[in-house]
PDB file of C-alpha atoms in Angstrom:
ATOM      1  CA  MET A   1      52.261  86.265 124.751  1.00 51.00           C
ATOM      2  CA  PRO A   2      48.513  86.352 124.067  1.00 52.00           C
ATOM      3  CA  PRO A   3      46.438  83.232 124.617  1.00 52.00           C
ATOM      4  CA  LEU A   4      47.044  80.686 121.875  1.00 51.00           C
ATOM      5  CA  ASN A   5      43.350  79.940 121.294  1.00 56.00           C
ATOM      6  CA  CYS A   6      42.349  83.535 120.475  1.00 65.00           C
ATOM      7  CA  SER A   7      41.449  82.783 116.872  1.00 60.00           C
ATOM      8  CA  GLU A   8      37.808  83.841 116.723  1.00 66.00           C
ATOM      9  CA  HIS A   9      37.018  85.938 113.656  1.00 73.00           C
ATOM     10  CA  SER A  10      34.417  88.672 113.324  1.00 79.00           C
ATOM     11  CA  VAL A  11      32.560  88.672 110.024  1.00 83.00           C
ATOM     12  CA  VAL A  12      31.296  92.192 110.722  1.00 86.00           C
ATOM     13  CA  VAL A  13      34.747  93.643 111.430  1.00 86.00           C
ATOM     14  CA  GLU A  14      36.428  91.829 108.562  1.00 87.00           C
ATOM     15  CA  GLY A  15      33.642  92.837 106.160  1.00 90.00           C
ATOM     16  CA  ALA A  16      33.839  96.465 107.283  1.00 91.00           C
ATOM     17  CA  VAL A  17      37.621  96.530 106.869  1.00 91.00           C
ATOM     18  CA  ALA A  18      37.399  94.916 103.429  1.00 91.00           C
ATOM     19  CA  THR A  19      34.726  97.400 102.327  1.00 93.00           C
ATOM     20  CA  LEU A  20      36.796 100.361 103.515  1.00 93.00           C
ATOM     21  CA  LEU A  21      39.870  99.040 101.722  1.00 93.00           C
ATOM     22  CA  ALA A  22      37.887  98.591  98.509  1.00 93.00           C
ATOM     23  CA  LEU A  23      36.548 102.165  98.698  1.00 94.00           C
ATOM     24  CA  GLU A  24      40.045 103.491  99.371  1.00 93.00           C
ATOM     25  CA  CYS A  25      41.281 101.586  96.330  1.00 94.00           C
ATOM     26  CA  GLY A  26      38.659 103.029  93.979  1.00 93.00           C
ATOM     27  CA  LEU A  27      38.914 106.629  95.165  1.00 92.00           C
ATOM     28  CA  GLY A  28      42.692 106.519  95.581  1.00 92.00           C
ATOM     29  CA  LEU A  29      43.210 105.070  92.116  1.00 93.00           C
ATOM     30  CA  LEU A  30      41.076 107.776  90.508  1.00 91.00           C
ATOM     31  CA  GLY A  31      42.660 110.648  92.432  1.00 90.00           C
ATOM     32  CA  ASN A  32      46.248 109.581  91.892  1.00 92.00           C
ATOM     33  CA  LEU A  33      45.843 108.696  88.220  1.00 92.00           C
ATOM     34  CA  VAL A  34      44.504 112.215  87.648  1.00 90.00           C
ATOM     35  CA  ALA A  35      47.503 113.580  89.572  1.00 90.00           C
ATOM     36  CA  LEU A  36      49.904 111.471  87.502  1.00 91.00           C
ATOM     37  CA  TRP A  37      48.290 112.705  84.285  1.00 89.00           C
ATOM     38  CA  THR A  38      48.624 116.294  85.512  1.00 88.00           C
ATOM     39  CA  PHE A  39      52.333 115.862  86.162  1.00 88.00           C
ATOM     40  CA  PHE A  40      53.026 114.667  82.640  1.00 88.00           C
ATOM     41  CA  SER A  41      50.575 116.798  80.662  1.00 85.00           C
ATOM     42  CA  ARG A  42      50.332 120.144  82.465  1.00 80.00           C
ATOM     43  CA  LEU A  43      53.484 120.820  84.465  1.00 78.00           C
ATOM     44  CA  LYS A  44      56.330 122.251  82.406  1.00 78.00           C
ATOM     45  CA  VAL A  45      58.362 123.685  85.292  1.00 77.00           C
ATOM     46  CA  TRP A  46      59.571 121.081  87.792  1.00 85.00           C
ATOM     47  CA  LYS A  47      61.098 121.939  91.146  1.00 87.00           C
ATOM     48  CA  PRO A  48      62.327 119.688  93.990  1.00 89.00           C
ATOM     49  CA  TYR A  49      58.925 120.235  95.618  1.00 87.00           C
ATOM     50  CA  ALA A  50      57.231 118.825  92.520  1.00 89.00           C
ATOM     51  CA  ILE A  51      59.574 115.838  92.454  1.00 93.00           C
ATOM     52  CA  TYR A  52      58.696 114.954  96.035  1.00 93.00           C
ATOM     53  CA  LEU A  53      54.989 115.211  95.215  1.00 92.00           C
ATOM     54  CA  PHE A  54      55.491 113.025  92.142  1.00 94.00           C
ATOM     55  CA  ASN A  55      57.116 110.330  94.269  1.00 96.00           C
ATOM     56  CA  LEU A  56      54.254 110.676  96.736  1.00 94.00           C
ATOM     57  CA  VAL A  57      51.833 109.923  93.890  1.00 94.00           C
ATOM     58  CA  ILE A  58      53.825 106.823  92.895  1.00 95.00           C
ATOM     59  CA  ALA A  59      53.869 105.608  96.507  1.00 95.00           C
ATOM     60  CA  ASP A  60      50.110 106.138  96.776  1.00 94.00           C
ATOM     61  CA  LEU A  61      49.504 104.204  93.563  1.00 94.00           C
ATOM     62  CA  LEU A  62      51.648 101.352  94.867  1.00 94.00           C
ATOM     63  CA  LEU A  63      49.650 101.329  98.085  1.00 93.00           C
ATOM     64  CA  THR A  64      46.369 101.482  96.173  1.00 94.00           C
ATOM     65  CA  VAL A  65      47.249  98.474  93.998  1.00 93.00           C
ATOM     66  CA  CYS A  66      47.759  96.390  97.145  1.00 91.00           C
ATOM     67  CA  LEU A  67      44.411  97.304  98.719  1.00 92.00           C
ATOM     68  CA  PRO A  68      42.180  94.836  96.762  1.00 91.00           C
ATOM     69  CA  PHE A  69      44.408  91.944  97.821  1.00 88.00           C
ATOM     70  CA  LEU A  70      44.282  93.103 101.431  1.00 88.00           C
ATOM     71  CA  ALA A  71      40.498  93.304 101.171  1.00 89.00           C
ATOM     72  CA  ALA A  72      40.433  89.698  99.931  1.00 87.00           C
ATOM     73  CA  PHE A  73      42.739  88.764 102.798  1.00 84.00           C
ATOM     74  CA  PHE A  74      40.156  89.956 105.328  1.00 86.00           C
ATOM     75  CA  LEU A  75      37.174  88.545 103.445  1.00 85.00           C
ATOM     76  CA  GLN A  76      38.855  85.129 103.649  1.00 82.00           C
ATOM     77  CA  HIS A  77      39.229  85.417 107.440  1.00 72.00           C
ATOM     78  CA  GLU A  78      42.819  86.661 107.321  1.00 71.00           C
ATOM     79  CA  THR A  79      44.164  83.836 105.198  1.00 70.00           C
ATOM     80  CA  CYS A  80      45.988  84.158 101.905  1.00 66.00           C
ATOM     81  CA  SER A  81      44.562  82.563  98.805  1.00 61.00           C
ATOM     82  CA  PHE A  82      47.890  82.659  97.010  1.00 63.00           C
ATOM     83  CA  ARG A  83      51.306  81.137  97.613  1.00 68.00           C
ATOM     84  CA  PRO A  84      53.679  82.282 100.380  1.00 69.00           C
ATOM     85  CA  VAL A  85      56.135  84.157  98.162  1.00 73.00           C
ATOM     86  CA  PRO A  86      53.499  86.371  96.466  1.00 77.00           C
ATOM     87  CA  SER A  87      51.929  87.042  99.863  1.00 78.00           C
ATOM     88  CA  ARG A  88      55.273  88.178 101.247  1.00 81.00           C
ATOM     89  CA  VAL A  89      55.783  90.462  98.248  1.00 84.00           C
ATOM     90  CA  LEU A  90      52.262  91.871  98.659  1.00 85.00           C
ATOM     91  CA  PHE A  91      52.736  92.870 102.283  1.00 83.00           C
ATOM     92  CA  PHE A  92      56.230  94.146 101.533  1.00 88.00           C
ATOM     93  CA  LEU A  93      54.870  96.423  98.790  1.00 90.00           C
ATOM     94  CA  TRP A  94      52.039  97.537 101.072  1.00 89.00           C
ATOM     95  CA  ALA A  95      54.481  98.472 103.832  1.00 87.00           C
ATOM     96  CA  LEU A  96      56.831 100.084 101.304  1.00 91.00           C
ATOM     97  CA  GLY A  97      54.097 102.239  99.753  1.00 92.00           C
ATOM     98  CA  ARG A  98      52.890 103.373 103.161  1.00 90.00           C
ATOM     99  CA  SER A  99      56.358 104.238 104.517  1.00 91.00           C
ATOM    100  CA  VAL A 100      57.505 105.959 101.319  1.00 94.00           C
ATOM    101  CA  GLY A 101      54.296 108.000 101.292  1.00 92.00           C
ATOM    102  CA  VAL A 102      54.969 109.156 104.839  1.00 92.00           C
ATOM    103  CA  ALA A 103      58.571 110.010 103.953  1.00 93.00           C
ATOM    104  CA  PHE A 104      57.657 112.187 100.967  1.00 93.00           C
ATOM    105  CA  LEU A 105      54.783 113.861 102.782  1.00 91.00           C
ATOM    106  CA  THR A 106      57.397 114.837 105.364  1.00 92.00           C
ATOM    107  CA  ALA A 107      59.803 115.920 102.624  1.00 92.00           C
ATOM    108  CA  VAL A 108      57.129 118.211 101.164  1.00 89.00           C
ATOM    109  CA  ALA A 109      56.589 119.823 104.578  1.00 88.00           C
ATOM    110  CA  LEU A 110      60.321 120.276 105.198  1.00 90.00           C
ATOM    111  CA  ASP A 111      60.951 121.674 101.722  1.00 89.00           C
ATOM    112  CA  ARG A 112      58.334 124.357 102.271  1.00 86.00           C
ATOM    113  CA  TYR A 113      59.711 125.057 105.765  1.00 89.00           C
ATOM    114  CA  PHE A 114      63.250 125.732 104.501  1.00 90.00           C
ATOM    115  CA  ARG A 115      62.039 127.847 101.578  1.00 86.00           C
ATOM    116  CA  VAL A 116      59.783 130.025 103.726  1.00 85.00           C
ATOM    117  CA  VAL A 117      61.579 130.199 107.081  1.00 87.00           C
ATOM    118  CA  HIS A 118      65.229 129.877 105.996  1.00 88.00           C
ATOM    119  CA  PRO A 119      65.377 131.051 102.359  1.00 86.00           C
ATOM    120  CA  GLN A 120      69.072 131.896 102.683  1.00 88.00           C
ATOM    121  CA  LEU A 121      70.170 128.291 103.239  1.00 86.00           C
ATOM    122  CA  ARG A 122      71.891 126.448 100.391  1.00 87.00           C
ATOM    123  CA  VAL A 123      69.466 123.554 100.699  1.00 85.00           C
ATOM    124  CA  ASN A 124      66.971 125.740  98.827  1.00 85.00           C
ATOM    125  CA  LEU A 125      69.305 125.734  95.819  1.00 86.00           C
ATOM    126  CA  LEU A 126      68.971 121.977  95.472  1.00 87.00           C
ATOM    127  CA  SER A 127      69.096 120.918  91.816  1.00 90.00           C
ATOM    128  CA  LEU A 128      66.545 118.645  90.196  1.00 91.00           C
ATOM    129  CA  ARG A 129      69.213 115.977  89.829  1.00 93.00           C
ATOM    130  CA  ALA A 130      69.940 116.117  93.553  1.00 93.00           C
ATOM    131  CA  ALA A 131      66.219 115.947  94.356  1.00 93.00           C
ATOM    132  CA  TRP A 132      65.878 112.830  92.194  1.00 95.00           C
ATOM    133  CA  GLY A 133      68.911 111.347  93.960  1.00 95.00           C
ATOM    134  CA  ILE A 134      67.340 112.004  97.355  1.00 94.00           C
ATOM    135  CA  SER A 135      64.127 110.385  96.130  1.00 96.00           C
ATOM    136  CA  VAL A 136      65.957 107.234  95.068  1.00 97.00           C
ATOM    137  CA  LEU A 137      67.709 107.074  98.445  1.00 96.00           C
ATOM    138  CA  VAL A 138      64.353 107.393 100.224  1.00 96.00           C
ATOM    139  CA  TRP A 139      62.930 104.462  98.253  1.00 96.00           C
ATOM    140  CA  LEU A 140      66.015 102.331  98.975  1.00 96.00           C
ATOM    141  CA  LEU A 141      66.008 103.199 102.689  1.00 93.00           C
ATOM    142  CA  MET A 142      62.318 102.421 103.085  1.00 92.00           C
ATOM    143  CA  ALA A 143      62.781  99.153 101.187  1.00 92.00           C
ATOM    144  CA  VAL A 144      65.508  98.125 103.628  1.00 90.00           C
ATOM    145  CA  LEU A 145      63.378  99.084 106.635  1.00 86.00           C
ATOM    146  CA  SER A 146      60.392  97.152 105.238  1.00 82.00           C
ATOM    147  CA  HIS A 147      62.377  94.037 104.302  1.00 79.00           C
ATOM    148  CA  GLN A 148      61.133  92.113 107.351  1.00 75.00           C
ATOM    149  CA  ASN A 149      57.876  91.446 105.499  1.00 71.00           C
ATOM    150  CA  LEU A 150      59.834  89.326 103.024  1.00 73.00           C
ATOM    151  CA  LEU A 151      61.236  87.126 105.800  1.00 68.00           C
ATOM    152  CA  VAL A 152      57.971  85.808 107.193  1.00 58.00           C
ATOM    153  CA  PRO A 153      58.106  81.984 107.405  1.00 50.00           C
ATOM    154  CA  ALA A 154      56.496  80.230 104.449  1.00 43.00           C
ATOM    155  CA  ALA A 155      53.827  78.692 106.682  1.00 41.00           C
ATOM    156  CA  GLU A 156      52.573  82.101 107.783  1.00 49.00           C
ATOM    157  CA  CYS A 157      50.821  84.917 106.024  1.00 55.00           C
ATOM    158  CA  ALA A 158      51.879  88.295 107.322  1.00 45.00           C
ATOM    159  CA  GLY A 159      49.222  90.808 108.213  1.00 43.00           C
ATOM    160  CA  PRO A 160      49.288  94.589 108.134  1.00 38.00           C
ATOM    161  CA  GLU A 161      50.054  94.781 111.843  1.00 40.00           C
ATOM    162  CA  PRO A 162      53.100  93.332 113.660  1.00 35.00           C
ATOM    163  CA  GLY A 163      53.056  89.559 113.478  1.00 39.00           C
ATOM    164  CA  GLY A 164      55.048  86.551 112.416  1.00 38.00           C
ATOM    165  CA  GLY A 165      58.756  85.940 112.298  1.00 38.00           C
ATOM    166  CA  GLY A 166      59.323  85.442 116.023  1.00 39.00           C
ATOM    167  CA  PRO A 167      59.923  87.874 118.899  1.00 41.00           C
ATOM    168  CA  PHE A 168      62.645  89.809 117.076  1.00 42.00           C
ATOM    169  CA  SER A 169      60.322  90.380 114.119  1.00 48.00           C
ATOM    170  CA  LEU A 170      57.565  91.646 116.411  1.00 54.00           C
ATOM    171  CA  THR A 171      59.904  94.016 118.242  1.00 65.00           C
ATOM    172  CA  TRP A 172      61.488  95.291 115.029  1.00 66.00           C
ATOM    173  CA  GLN A 173      58.181  96.035 113.339  1.00 68.00           C
ATOM    174  CA  GLU A 174      56.714  97.686 116.424  1.00 71.00           C
ATOM    175  CA  VAL A 175      59.723  99.955 116.952  1.00 76.00           C
ATOM    176  CA  LEU A 176      59.826 100.784 113.253  1.00 76.00           C
ATOM    177  CA  SER A 177      56.110 101.626 113.220  1.00 76.00           C
ATOM    178  CA  PHE A 178      56.467 103.903 116.226  1.00 80.00           C
ATOM    179  CA  VAL A 179      59.473 105.731 114.751  1.00 83.00           C
ATOM    180  CA  GLN A 180      57.792 106.071 111.355  1.00 82.00           C
ATOM    181  CA  PHE A 181      54.900 107.858 113.026  1.00 86.00           C
ATOM    182  CA  LEU A 182      56.539 109.930 115.761  1.00 89.00           C
ATOM    183  CA  LEU A 183      59.496 111.285 113.772  1.00 91.00           C
ATOM    184  CA  PRO A 184      57.589 112.401 110.637  1.00 91.00           C
ATOM    185  CA  PHE A 185      54.654 113.768 112.641  1.00 90.00           C
ATOM    186  CA  SER A 186      57.022 115.776 114.853  1.00 91.00           C
ATOM    187  CA  LEU A 187      58.870 117.162 111.818  1.00 91.00           C
ATOM    188  CA  ILE A 188      55.616 118.054 110.044  1.00 90.00           C
ATOM    189  CA  LEU A 189      54.257 119.847 113.112  1.00 90.00           C
ATOM    190  CA  PHE A 190      57.536 121.694 113.681  1.00 91.00           C
ATOM    191  CA  GLY A 191      57.841 122.727 110.036  1.00 88.00           C
ATOM    192  CA  ASN A 192      54.232 123.818 109.672  1.00 87.00           C
ATOM    193  CA  VAL A 193      54.275 125.909 112.850  1.00 88.00           C
ATOM    194  CA  GLY A 194      57.457 127.638 111.637  1.00 89.00           C
ATOM    195  CA  VAL A 195      55.995 128.312 108.202  1.00 86.00           C
ATOM    196  CA  MET A 196      52.767 129.675 109.641  1.00 84.00           C
ATOM    197  CA  ARG A 197      54.581 132.087 111.944  1.00 85.00           C
ATOM    198  CA  ALA A 198      56.808 133.316 109.122  1.00 85.00           C
ATOM    199  CA  LEU A 199      53.869 133.849 106.758  1.00 80.00           C
ATOM    200  CA  GLN A 200      51.831 135.717 109.367  1.00 79.00           C
ATOM    201  CA  ARG A 201      54.719 138.176 109.752  1.00 80.00           C
ATOM    202  CA  ARG A 202      55.163 138.669 106.005  1.00 73.00           C
ATOM    203  CA  LEU A 203      51.590 138.622 104.748  1.00 70.00           C
ATOM    204  CA  ARG A 204      49.981 141.263 106.945  1.00 70.00           C
ATOM    205  CA  ASP A 205      48.625 143.388 104.104  1.00 64.00           C
ATOM    206  CA  SER A 206      44.968 142.866 103.239  1.00 64.00           C
ATOM    207  CA  ASP A 207      45.731 142.088  99.594  1.00 63.00           C
ATOM    208  CA  LYS A 208      47.944 139.185 100.690  1.00 63.00           C
ATOM    209  CA  GLN A 209      45.380 137.574 102.964  1.00 64.00           C
ATOM    210  CA  PRO A 210      44.086 135.128 100.288  1.00 69.00           C
ATOM    211  CA  LYS A 211      47.596 133.763  99.876  1.00 68.00           C
ATOM    212  CA  LEU A 212      47.931 133.454 103.645  1.00 69.00           C
ATOM    213  CA  GLN A 213      44.604 131.624 103.895  1.00 74.00           C
ATOM    214  CA  ARG A 214      45.626 129.222 101.122  1.00 72.00           C
ATOM    215  CA  ALA A 215      48.930 128.468 102.838  1.00 73.00           C
ATOM    216  CA  ARG A 216      47.166 127.998 106.166  1.00 76.00           C
ATOM    217  CA  ALA A 217      44.723 125.568 104.574  1.00 77.00           C
ATOM    218  CA  LEU A 218      47.562 123.546 103.044  1.00 77.00           C
ATOM    219  CA  LEU A 219      49.450 123.285 106.331  1.00 81.00           C
ATOM    220  CA  ALA A 220      46.329 122.313 108.267  1.00 81.00           C
ATOM    221  CA  THR A 221      45.444 119.727 105.613  1.00 81.00           C
ATOM    222  CA  VAL A 222      48.809 118.014 105.876  1.00 83.00           C
ATOM    223  CA  VAL A 223      48.600 117.791 109.680  1.00 86.00           C
ATOM    224  CA  VAL A 224      44.986 116.579 109.726  1.00 86.00           C
ATOM    225  CA  LEU A 225      45.654 114.077 106.934  1.00 86.00           C
ATOM    226  CA  PHE A 226      48.623 112.600 108.748  1.00 87.00           C
ATOM    227  CA  ALA A 227      46.805 112.394 112.063  1.00 88.00           C
ATOM    228  CA  LEU A 228      43.649 110.882 110.575  1.00 89.00           C
ATOM    229  CA  CYS A 229      45.494 108.218 108.600  1.00 89.00           C
ATOM    230  CA  PHE A 230      48.204 107.193 111.039  1.00 89.00           C
ATOM    231  CA  LEU A 231      47.339 108.253 114.598  1.00 89.00           C
ATOM    232  CA  PRO A 232      44.631 105.552 115.102  1.00 90.00           C
ATOM    233  CA  SER A 233      46.980 102.837 113.837  1.00 87.00           C
ATOM    234  CA  PHE A 234      49.800 104.126 116.032  1.00 87.00           C
ATOM    235  CA  LEU A 235      47.610 104.131 119.156  1.00 89.00           C
ATOM    236  CA  ALA A 236      46.294 100.647 118.333  1.00 88.00           C
ATOM    237  CA  GLN A 237      49.817  99.293 117.993  1.00 84.00           C
ATOM    238  CA  VAL A 238      50.811 100.911 121.285  1.00 85.00           C
ATOM    239  CA  LEU A 239      47.920  99.092 122.974  1.00 86.00           C
ATOM    240  CA  LEU A 240      48.865  95.808 121.298  1.00 83.00           C
ATOM    241  CA  ALA A 241      52.434  96.168 122.521  1.00 81.00           C
ATOM    242  CA  ALA A 242      51.266  97.075 126.045  1.00 82.00           C
ATOM    243  CA  PHE A 243      48.842  94.136 126.348  1.00 82.00           C
ATOM    244  CA  ARG A 244      50.906  91.537 124.512  1.00 77.00           C
ATOM    245  CA  GLY A 245      51.334  89.565 127.721  1.00 74.00           C
ATOM    246  CA  THR A 246      47.657  89.524 128.662  1.00 73.00           C
ATOM    247  CA  ASP A 247      45.917  86.253 129.540  1.00 76.00           C
ATOM    248  CA  SER A 248      42.504  87.608 128.589  1.00 78.00           C
ATOM    249  CA  CYS A 249      41.388  86.311 125.232  1.00 81.00           C
ATOM    250  CA  GLY A 250      38.549  88.836 125.088  1.00 82.00           C
ATOM    251  CA  VAL A 251      40.868  91.794 125.616  1.00 83.00           C
ATOM    252  CA  TRP A 252      43.373  90.554 123.058  1.00 83.00           C
ATOM    253  CA  THR A 253      40.696  89.850 120.445  1.00 84.00           C
ATOM    254  CA  ALA A 254      39.194  93.322 120.917  1.00 86.00           C
ATOM    255  CA  LEU A 255      42.621  94.924 120.534  1.00 86.00           C
ATOM    256  CA  VAL A 256      43.386  92.955 117.372  1.00 86.00           C
ATOM    257  CA  ARG A 257      40.063  93.912 115.805  1.00 87.00           C
ATOM    258  CA  THR A 258      40.640  97.538 116.733  1.00 88.00           C
ATOM    259  CA  SER A 259      44.080  97.310 115.165  1.00 87.00           C
ATOM    260  CA  HIS A 260      42.570  95.933 111.946  1.00 88.00           C
ATOM    261  CA  VAL A 261      40.118  98.807 111.650  1.00 90.00           C
ATOM    262  CA  ALA A 262      42.717 101.436 112.572  1.00 90.00           C
ATOM    263  CA  GLY A 263      45.257  99.910 110.202  1.00 88.00           C
ATOM    264  CA  SER A 264      42.820 100.079 107.308  1.00 89.00           C
ATOM    265  CA  LEU A 265      42.614 103.852 107.777  1.00 90.00           C
ATOM    266  CA  THR A 266      46.203 104.212 106.596  1.00 89.00           C
ATOM    267  CA  GLY A 267      44.943 103.574 103.069  1.00 89.00           C
ATOM    268  CA  LEU A 268      43.103 106.888 103.295  1.00 90.00           C
ATOM    269  CA  GLN A 269      46.398 108.630 102.578  1.00 89.00           C
ATOM    270  CA  SER A 270      46.040 107.637  98.915  1.00 89.00           C
ATOM    271  CA  VAL A 271      42.543 109.176  98.903  1.00 90.00           C
ATOM    272  CA  LEU A 272      43.319 112.378 100.790  1.00 88.00           C
ATOM    273  CA  ASN A 273      46.747 113.265  99.383  1.00 88.00           C
ATOM    274  CA  PRO A 274      45.147 114.748  96.227  1.00 85.00           C
ATOM    275  CA  VAL A 275      43.841 117.491  98.531  1.00 82.00           C
ATOM    276  CA  VAL A 276      47.485 118.408  99.179  1.00 82.00           C
ATOM    277  CA  TYR A 277      48.133 118.511  95.434  1.00 82.00           C
ATOM    278  CA  CYS A 278      45.173 120.840  94.913  1.00 79.00           C
ATOM    279  CA  PHE A 279      46.538 123.328  97.437  1.00 75.00           C
ATOM    280  CA  SER A 280      50.029 123.024  95.929  1.00 75.00           C
ATOM    281  CA  SER A 281      49.285 124.000  92.334  1.00 75.00           C
ATOM    282  CA  PRO A 282      46.441 125.479  90.262  1.00 78.00           C
ATOM    283  CA  ALA A 283      47.164 122.784  87.660  1.00 80.00           C
ATOM    284  CA  PHE A 284      45.888 120.099  90.006  1.00 81.00           C
ATOM    285  CA  ARG A 285      42.876 122.134  91.041  1.00 80.00           C
ATOM    286  CA  HIS A 286      41.887 122.508  87.401  1.00 83.00           C
ATOM    287  CA  SER A 287      42.435 118.798  86.643  1.00 82.00           C
ATOM    288  CA  TYR A 288      40.308 117.581  89.549  1.00 82.00           C
ATOM    289  CA  ARG A 289      37.616 120.150  88.794  1.00 84.00           C
ATOM    290  CA  LYS A 290      37.520 118.973  85.182  1.00 83.00           C
ATOM    291  CA  VAL A 291      37.174 115.328  86.238  1.00 79.00           C
ATOM    292  CA  PHE A 292      34.456 116.211  88.753  1.00 77.00           C
ATOM    293  CA  LEU A 293      32.446 118.159  86.194  1.00 80.00           C
ATOM    294  CA  THR A 294      32.917 115.416  83.611  1.00 77.00           C
ATOM    295  CA  LEU A 295      31.545 112.829  86.015  1.00 73.00           C
ATOM    296  CA  ARG A 296      28.542 115.107  86.516  1.00 72.00           C
ATOM    297  CA  GLY A 297      28.089 115.443  82.768  1.00 69.00           C
ATOM    298  CA  ARG A 298      29.224 119.073  82.698  1.00 64.00           C
ATOM    299  CA  GLY A 299      32.686 118.663  81.225  1.00 54.00           C
ATOM    300  CA  GLN A 300      32.325 121.675  78.875  1.00 54.00           C
ATOM    301  CA  GLU A 301      32.278 124.007  81.894  1.00 52.00           C
ATOM    302  CA  ALA A 302      35.859 123.083  82.842  1.00 50.00           C
ATOM    303  CA  ARG A 303      37.720 125.608  80.719  1.00 52.00           C
ATOM    304  CA  GLU A 304      41.408 126.265  80.794  1.00 50.00           C
ATOM    305  CA  PRO A 305      42.191 129.064  83.276  1.00 48.00           C
ATOM    306  CA  GLY A 306      43.619 132.261  81.911  1.00 39.00           C
ATOM    307  CA  TRP A 307      46.508 132.472  84.347  1.00 38.00           C
ATOM    308  CA  GLY A 308      49.704 130.421  84.291  1.00 42.00           C
ATOM    309  CA  HIS A 309      49.027 127.079  85.909  1.00 44.00           C
ATOM    310  CA  ARG A 310      52.059 125.039  85.035  1.00 45.00           C
ATOM    311  CA  ASP A 311      54.113 125.845  88.091  1.00 50.00           C
ATOM    312  CA  PHE A 312      53.690 125.240  91.805  1.00 55.00           C
ATOM    313  CA  ASP A 313      52.479 127.931  94.165  1.00 55.00           C
ATOM    314  CA  SER A 314      55.281 129.586  96.033  1.00 47.00           C
TER     315      SER A 314
END
């Protein structure tokens, strides 16, 4: 166990983390509200792929709502200003939004993999009802896996990294965090490599190169997004687990602060996921362009495109 007197706080680190969380909240809220509006106002044709993206938006919004409270948590030197039960619910919802977001980002990658690489499989004939059923099961499974945040003793306030609840709680959360990074990241890499190889074989003609470039950009975006948001937190947690028995207060404090900064980067998923939506459908590209031009005072330039934009790119 780490030294018991390692309780020194860093105003600089905590302020930086709180500022980053606040920025993620503002940008994530704007981007995902625009995405939600696009789903309900512009998309007439829904496919399983669209349903997974819709659930990804909901998970991002849930995560975004929790960010201001997490920012306040760090500004108050990692203490909760509200009662134990609301604090447990807050960190439960934060963990739930993050894990559900990862799950549906993986589902989006796998759906595209099966449709492009194995179009003959029956999984590609999945009905909308079945896709909604899978989505509900994902939410329930992630809620069960995140339930440990609700069991933190009343005297403690759980943080976004493993902590509280005794040795079993620490081990459970660490193992769960590792699995929730390694398994989805491996599946996303595997699926994207397979899709890219299949598209390079099929889209060799010069007139199909724009479609190939768009698909390549989408696949690269998903991989980079996942790595940027979750790889630093994963590496920080590995170091925390490796040095948990250290007697050096300085080492442990440095690792905890690094974990705080790395953990705050996971909120970037709510900011960067709209990039995935833009590559997935022209409807989203038009919506975000319209918002951008409106913010610049040039809203009249965002005209409706002449092509069909109510379906997702194949």
